Tab-separated table of C-alpha atoms and ligand atoms in Angstrom:
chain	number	residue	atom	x	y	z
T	1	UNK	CA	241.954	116.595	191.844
T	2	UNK	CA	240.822	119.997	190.534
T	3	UNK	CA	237.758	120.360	188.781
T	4	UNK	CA	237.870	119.976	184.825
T	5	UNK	CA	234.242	120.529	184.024
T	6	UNK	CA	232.290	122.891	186.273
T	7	UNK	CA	228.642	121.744	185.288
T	8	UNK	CA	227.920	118.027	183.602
T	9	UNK	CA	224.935	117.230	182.098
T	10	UNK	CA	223.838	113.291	182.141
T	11	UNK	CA	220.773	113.157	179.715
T	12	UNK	CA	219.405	109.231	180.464
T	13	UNK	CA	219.986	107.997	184.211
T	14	UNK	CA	220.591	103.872	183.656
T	15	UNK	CA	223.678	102.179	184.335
T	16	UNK	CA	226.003	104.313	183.007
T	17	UNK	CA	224.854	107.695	184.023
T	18	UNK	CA	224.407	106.490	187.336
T	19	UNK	CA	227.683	105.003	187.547
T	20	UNK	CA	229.172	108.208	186.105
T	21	UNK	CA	227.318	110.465	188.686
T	22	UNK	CA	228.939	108.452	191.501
T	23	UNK	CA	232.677	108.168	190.354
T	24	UNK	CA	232.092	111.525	188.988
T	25	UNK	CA	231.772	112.525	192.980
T	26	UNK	CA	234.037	110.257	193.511
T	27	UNK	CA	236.936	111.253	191.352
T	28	UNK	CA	236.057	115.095	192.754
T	29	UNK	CA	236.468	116.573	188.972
T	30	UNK	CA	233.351	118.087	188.504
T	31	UNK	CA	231.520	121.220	190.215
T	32	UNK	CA	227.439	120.372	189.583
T	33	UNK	CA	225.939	117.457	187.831
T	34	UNK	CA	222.361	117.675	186.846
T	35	UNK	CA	220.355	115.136	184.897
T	36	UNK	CA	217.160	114.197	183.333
T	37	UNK	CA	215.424	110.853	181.936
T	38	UNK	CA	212.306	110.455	179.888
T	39	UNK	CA	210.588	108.460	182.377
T	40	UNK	CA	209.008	110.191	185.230
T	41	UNK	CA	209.777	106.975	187.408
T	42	UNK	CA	213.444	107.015	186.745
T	43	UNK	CA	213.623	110.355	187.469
T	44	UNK	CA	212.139	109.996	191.308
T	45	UNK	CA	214.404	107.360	191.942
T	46	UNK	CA	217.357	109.399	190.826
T	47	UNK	CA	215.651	111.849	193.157
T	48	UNK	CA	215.342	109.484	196.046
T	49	UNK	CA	218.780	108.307	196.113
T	50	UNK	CA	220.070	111.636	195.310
T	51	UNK	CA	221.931	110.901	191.941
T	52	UNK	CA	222.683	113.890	191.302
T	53	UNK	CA	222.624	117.732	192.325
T	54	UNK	CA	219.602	118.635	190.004
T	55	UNK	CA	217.316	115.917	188.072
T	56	UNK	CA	215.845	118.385	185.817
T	57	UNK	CA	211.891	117.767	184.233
T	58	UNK	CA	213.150	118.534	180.607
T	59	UNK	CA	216.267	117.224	178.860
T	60	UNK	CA	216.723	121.530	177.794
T	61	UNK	CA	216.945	122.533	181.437
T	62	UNK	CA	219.531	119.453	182.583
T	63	UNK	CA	221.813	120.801	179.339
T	64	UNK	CA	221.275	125.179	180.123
T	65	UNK	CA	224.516	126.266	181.216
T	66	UNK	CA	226.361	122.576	181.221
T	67	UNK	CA	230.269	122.491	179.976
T	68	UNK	CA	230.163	118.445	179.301
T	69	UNK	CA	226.741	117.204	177.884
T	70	UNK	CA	226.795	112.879	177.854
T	71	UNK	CA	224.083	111.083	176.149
T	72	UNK	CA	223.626	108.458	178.071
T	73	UNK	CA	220.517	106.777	176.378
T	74	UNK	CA	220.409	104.129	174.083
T	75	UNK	CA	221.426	104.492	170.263
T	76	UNK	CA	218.330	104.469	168.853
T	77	UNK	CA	217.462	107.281	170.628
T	78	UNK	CA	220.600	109.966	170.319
T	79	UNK	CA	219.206	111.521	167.217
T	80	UNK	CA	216.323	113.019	168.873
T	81	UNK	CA	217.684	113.663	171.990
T	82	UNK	CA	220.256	115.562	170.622
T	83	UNK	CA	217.281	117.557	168.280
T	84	UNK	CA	215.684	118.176	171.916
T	85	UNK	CA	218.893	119.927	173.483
T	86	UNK	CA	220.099	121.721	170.281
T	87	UNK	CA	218.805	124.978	171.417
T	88	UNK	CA	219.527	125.099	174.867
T	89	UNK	CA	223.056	124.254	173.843
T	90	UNK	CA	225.938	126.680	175.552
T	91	UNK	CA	227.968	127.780	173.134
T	92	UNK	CA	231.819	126.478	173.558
T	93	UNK	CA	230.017	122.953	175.599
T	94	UNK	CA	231.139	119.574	174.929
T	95	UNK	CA	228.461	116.892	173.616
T	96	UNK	CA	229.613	113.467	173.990
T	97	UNK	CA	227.877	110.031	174.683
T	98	UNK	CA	228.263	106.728	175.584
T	99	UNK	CA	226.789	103.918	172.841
T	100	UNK	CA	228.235	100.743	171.969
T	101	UNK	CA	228.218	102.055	168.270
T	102	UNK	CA	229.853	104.811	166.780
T	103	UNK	CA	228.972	105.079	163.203
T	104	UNK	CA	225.284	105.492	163.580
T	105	UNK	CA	225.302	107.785	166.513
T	106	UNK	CA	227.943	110.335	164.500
T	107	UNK	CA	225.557	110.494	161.706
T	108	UNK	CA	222.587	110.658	163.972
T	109	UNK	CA	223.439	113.447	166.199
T	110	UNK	CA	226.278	115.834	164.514
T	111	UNK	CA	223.669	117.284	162.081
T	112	UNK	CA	221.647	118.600	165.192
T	113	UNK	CA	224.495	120.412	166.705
T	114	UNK	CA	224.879	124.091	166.633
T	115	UNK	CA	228.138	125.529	165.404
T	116	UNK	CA	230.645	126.307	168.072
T	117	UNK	CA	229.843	123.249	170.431
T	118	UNK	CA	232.298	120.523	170.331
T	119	UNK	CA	230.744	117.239	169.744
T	120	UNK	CA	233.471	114.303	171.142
T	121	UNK	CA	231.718	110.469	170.887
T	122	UNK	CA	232.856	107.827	173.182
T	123	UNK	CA	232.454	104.487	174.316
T	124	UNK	CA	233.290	103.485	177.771
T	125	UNK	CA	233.620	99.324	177.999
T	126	UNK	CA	232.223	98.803	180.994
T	127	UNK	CA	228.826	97.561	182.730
T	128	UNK	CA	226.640	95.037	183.815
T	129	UNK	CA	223.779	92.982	182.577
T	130	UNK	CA	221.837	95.450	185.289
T	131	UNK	CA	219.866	98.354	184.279
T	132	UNK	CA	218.559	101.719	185.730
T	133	UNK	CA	219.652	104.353	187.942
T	134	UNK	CA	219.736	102.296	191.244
T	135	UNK	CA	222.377	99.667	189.384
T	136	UNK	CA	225.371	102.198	189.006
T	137	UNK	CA	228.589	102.357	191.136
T	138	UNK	CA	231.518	104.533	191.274
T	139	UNK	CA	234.385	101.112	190.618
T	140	UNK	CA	232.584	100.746	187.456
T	141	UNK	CA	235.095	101.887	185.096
T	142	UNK	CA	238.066	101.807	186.986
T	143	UNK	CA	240.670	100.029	184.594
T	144	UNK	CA	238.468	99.691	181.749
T	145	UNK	CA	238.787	101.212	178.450
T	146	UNK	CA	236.795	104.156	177.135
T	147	UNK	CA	237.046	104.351	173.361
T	148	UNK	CA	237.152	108.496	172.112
T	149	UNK	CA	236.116	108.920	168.745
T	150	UNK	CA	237.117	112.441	167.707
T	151	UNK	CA	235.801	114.155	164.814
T	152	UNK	CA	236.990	115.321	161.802
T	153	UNK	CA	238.254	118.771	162.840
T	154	UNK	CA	237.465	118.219	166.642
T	155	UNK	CA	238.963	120.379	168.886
T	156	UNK	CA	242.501	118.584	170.261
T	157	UNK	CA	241.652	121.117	173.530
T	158	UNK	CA	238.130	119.243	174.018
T	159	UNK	CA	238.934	115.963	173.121
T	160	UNK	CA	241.781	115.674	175.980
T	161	UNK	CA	240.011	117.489	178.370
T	162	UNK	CA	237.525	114.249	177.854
T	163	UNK	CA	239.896	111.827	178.120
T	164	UNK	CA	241.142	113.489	181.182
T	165	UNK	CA	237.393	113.374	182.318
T	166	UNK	CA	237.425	109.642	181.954
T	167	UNK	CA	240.851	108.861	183.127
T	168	UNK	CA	239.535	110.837	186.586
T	169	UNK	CA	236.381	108.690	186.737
T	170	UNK	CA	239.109	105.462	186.472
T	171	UNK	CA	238.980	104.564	182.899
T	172	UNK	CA	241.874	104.101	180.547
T	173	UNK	CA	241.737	106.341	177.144
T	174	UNK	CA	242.461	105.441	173.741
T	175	UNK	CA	241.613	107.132	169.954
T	176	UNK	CA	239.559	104.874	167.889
T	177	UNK	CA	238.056	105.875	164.401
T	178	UNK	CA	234.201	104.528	164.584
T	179	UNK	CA	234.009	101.980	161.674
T	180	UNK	CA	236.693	100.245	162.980
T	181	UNK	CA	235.379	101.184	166.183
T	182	UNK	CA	232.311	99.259	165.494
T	183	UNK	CA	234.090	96.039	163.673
T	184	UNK	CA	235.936	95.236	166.412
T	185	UNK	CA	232.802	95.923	169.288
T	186	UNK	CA	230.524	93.672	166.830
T	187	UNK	CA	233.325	90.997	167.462
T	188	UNK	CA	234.064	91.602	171.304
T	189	UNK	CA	230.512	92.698	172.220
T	190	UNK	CA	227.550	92.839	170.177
T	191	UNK	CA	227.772	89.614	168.414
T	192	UNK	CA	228.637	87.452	171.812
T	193	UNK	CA	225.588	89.472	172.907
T	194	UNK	CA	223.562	87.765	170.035
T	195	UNK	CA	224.897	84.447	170.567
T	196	UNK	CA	224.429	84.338	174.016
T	197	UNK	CA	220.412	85.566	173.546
T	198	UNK	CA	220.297	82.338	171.394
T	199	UNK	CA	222.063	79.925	173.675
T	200	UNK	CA	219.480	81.150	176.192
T	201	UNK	CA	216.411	80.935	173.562
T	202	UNK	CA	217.630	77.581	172.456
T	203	UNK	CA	217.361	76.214	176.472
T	204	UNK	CA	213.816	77.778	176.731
T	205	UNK	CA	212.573	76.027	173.687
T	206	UNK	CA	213.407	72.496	174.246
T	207	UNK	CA	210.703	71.143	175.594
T	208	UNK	CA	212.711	68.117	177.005
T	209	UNK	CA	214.413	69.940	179.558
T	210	UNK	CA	212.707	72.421	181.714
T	211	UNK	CA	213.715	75.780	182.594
T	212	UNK	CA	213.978	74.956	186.064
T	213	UNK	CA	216.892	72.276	185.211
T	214	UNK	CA	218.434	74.752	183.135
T	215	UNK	CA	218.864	77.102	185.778
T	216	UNK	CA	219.280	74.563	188.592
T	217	UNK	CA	222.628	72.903	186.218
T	218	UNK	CA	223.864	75.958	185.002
T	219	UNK	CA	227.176	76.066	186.485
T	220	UNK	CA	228.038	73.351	183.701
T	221	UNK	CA	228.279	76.520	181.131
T	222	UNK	CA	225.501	77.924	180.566
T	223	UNK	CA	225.982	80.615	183.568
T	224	UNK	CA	229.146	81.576	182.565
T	225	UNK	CA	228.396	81.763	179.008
T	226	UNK	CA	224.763	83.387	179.229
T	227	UNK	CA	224.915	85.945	182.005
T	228	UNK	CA	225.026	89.035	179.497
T	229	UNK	CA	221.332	87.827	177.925
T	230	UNK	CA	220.229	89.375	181.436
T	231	UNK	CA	221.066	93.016	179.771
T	232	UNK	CA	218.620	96.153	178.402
T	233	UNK	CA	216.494	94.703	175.822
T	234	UNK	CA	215.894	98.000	174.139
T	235	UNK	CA	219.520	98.819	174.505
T	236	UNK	CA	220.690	95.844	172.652
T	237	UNK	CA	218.035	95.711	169.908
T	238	UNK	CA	219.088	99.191	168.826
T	239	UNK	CA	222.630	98.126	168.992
T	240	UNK	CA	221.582	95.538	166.356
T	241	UNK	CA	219.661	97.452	164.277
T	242	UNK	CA	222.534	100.269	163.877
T	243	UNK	CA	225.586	98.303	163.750
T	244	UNK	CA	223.851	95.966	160.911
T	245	UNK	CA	226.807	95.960	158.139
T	246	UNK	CA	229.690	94.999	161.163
T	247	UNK	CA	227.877	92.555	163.103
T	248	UNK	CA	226.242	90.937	160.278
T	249	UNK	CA	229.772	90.295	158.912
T	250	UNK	CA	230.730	88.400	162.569
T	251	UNK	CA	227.944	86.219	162.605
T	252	UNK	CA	228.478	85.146	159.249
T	253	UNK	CA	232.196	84.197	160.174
T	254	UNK	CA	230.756	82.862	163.203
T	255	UNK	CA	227.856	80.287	161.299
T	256	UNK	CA	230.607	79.120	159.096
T	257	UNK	CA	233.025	78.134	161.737
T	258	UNK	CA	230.322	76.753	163.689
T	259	UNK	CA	229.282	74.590	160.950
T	260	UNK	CA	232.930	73.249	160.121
T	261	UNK	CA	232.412	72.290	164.171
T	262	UNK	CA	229.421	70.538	163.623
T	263	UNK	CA	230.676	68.560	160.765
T	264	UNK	CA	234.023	67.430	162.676
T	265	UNK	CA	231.772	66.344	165.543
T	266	UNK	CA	229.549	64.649	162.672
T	267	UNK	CA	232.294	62.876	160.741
T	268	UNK	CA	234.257	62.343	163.849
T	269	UNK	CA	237.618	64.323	163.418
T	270	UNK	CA	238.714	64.888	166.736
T	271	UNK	CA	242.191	66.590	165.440
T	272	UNK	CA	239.847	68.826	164.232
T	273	UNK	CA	237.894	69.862	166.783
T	274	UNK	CA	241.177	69.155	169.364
T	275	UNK	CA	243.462	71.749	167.064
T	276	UNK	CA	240.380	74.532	167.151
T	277	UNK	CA	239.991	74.427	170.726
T	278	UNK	CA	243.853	74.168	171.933
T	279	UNK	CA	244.250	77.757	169.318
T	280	UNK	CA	240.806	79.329	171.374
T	281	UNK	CA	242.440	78.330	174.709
T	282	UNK	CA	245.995	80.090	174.009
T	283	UNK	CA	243.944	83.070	173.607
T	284	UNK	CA	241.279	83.093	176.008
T	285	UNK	CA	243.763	82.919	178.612
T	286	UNK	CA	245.070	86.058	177.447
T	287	UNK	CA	242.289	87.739	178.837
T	288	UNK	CA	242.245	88.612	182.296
Y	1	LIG	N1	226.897	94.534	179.268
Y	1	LIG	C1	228.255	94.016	179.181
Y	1	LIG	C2	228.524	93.162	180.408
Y	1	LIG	O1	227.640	92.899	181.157
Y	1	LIG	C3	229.249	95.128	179.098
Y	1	LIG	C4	229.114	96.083	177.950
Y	1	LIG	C5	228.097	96.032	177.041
Y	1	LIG	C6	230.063	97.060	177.784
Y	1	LIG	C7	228.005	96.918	176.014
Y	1	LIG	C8	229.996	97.958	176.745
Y	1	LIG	C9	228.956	97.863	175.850
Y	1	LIG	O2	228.864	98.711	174.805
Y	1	LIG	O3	229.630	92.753	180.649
């Protein structure tokens, strides 16, 4: 495949970025990548394993000269990360990023952007419950979607040049506008993420069943059902704290049905509880 950005910048080296440095080489599509992360630790490691060409010592000197610039940290922190590279901004370079919200990030990080640098959000649904830059691999997002959110007035030239970019690094591409964007993550993602936190809470809390049974008898459920409460605790608490409005809306749907459960199991109805889960079945199958 030819090359479609010459330089890449990966600002934040976790899953993600380090998945994206390795299918980037992968895939072939990109001439240099260089990256950075805030912690000095992260930063050896992506030097140790060789991650990518340059790991720079300053987020400014990863961006200097890049064509594609990814912010690859989580959403609490895009706002001031992209206040940090502003300045050493190339003129005609692509920002983009990689949160699980949309909304937030937009209003967080196009303010900071100089004029005549094309800022292109997206959301790649893919990864682990891993973290850091040792957990990435190039497979990660083959055949998974990555969500682009363009901008009012984005450049059509940029934006498919990205989804080009992520259809070389094995993703499927679609167009998504970010509040509906982040309605229907809070449903797939971020509120199973919450729920599954809980199941895991409730477990440790019961003092009549110790932890060690609960992980000794998982494969009843609970494995299945609670591997994703593994995942980035800072990543996931600013995913709650800036996609309040959406996911507070899903876990309100969610108590409500979950009460109507609890009071068929109370009262006994069976057709109930029979009808609810031969409708989730149909539909969970649906899912590969
Ligand atoms: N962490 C999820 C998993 O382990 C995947 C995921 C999470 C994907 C958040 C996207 C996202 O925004 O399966």
């Amino acid at each position: 495949m030819s090359i479609i950005y010459e330089r890449v910048a990966l600002i934040g080296l976790g899953l993600i970025a380090s998945s994206m440095a390795h299918a980037m080489r992968r895939a072939g599509v990109v001439g240099e990548i260089s990256g950075y992360a805030r912690s000095a630790e992260t930063r050896d490691v992506a030097r140790e394993i060789g991650l990518c060409d340059r790991v720079c010592d300053s987020a400014a000197e990863a961006v200097a000269g890049a064509d594609l610039v990814v912010l690859c940290v989580p959403v609490g922190a895009m706002g001031a990360v992209a206040a940090e590279i502003a300045p050493a901004l190339k003129p005609g370079a692509t920002v983009s990023d990689v949160g699980s919200v949309k909304r937030a990030v937009i209003d967080a990080v196009a303010p900071h952007l100089p004029e005549g640098v094309h800022f292109v959000p997206a959301h790649p649904l893919a990864g682990t419950e891993h973290s850091g830059p040792r957990s990435g691999f190039a497979e990660l997002f083959d055949n998974r979607w990555c969500l682009i959110v363009p901008q009012e007035g984005s450049d059509r030239a940029a934006v498919t040049r990205l989804e080009s970019y992520w259809q070389a690094l094995g993703a499927l591409t679609d167009e998504m506008e970010a509040d509906h964007h982040d309605l229907v993550l809070a449903v797939t993602s971020h509120a199973p993420h919450l729920i599954a936190y809980t199941m895991v809470g409730v477990a440790d809390d019961l003092r009549r069943v110790t932890d060690s049974e609960v992980i000794k008898y998982s494969a009843a459920g609970f494995r299945d059902f609670t591997r994703i409460a593994a995942s980035d605790p800072t990543m996931w608490r600013d995913v709650f704290l800036n996609n309040k409005d959406a996911t507070l809306e899903i876990l309100g749907r969610f108590t409500e049905e979950l009460f109507a459960l609890q009071r068929a199991i109370r009262i006994g109805d069976g057709d109930h509880l029979h009808a609810y889960f031969t409708r989730t079945r149909a539909i969970r199958r649906g899912i590969i």
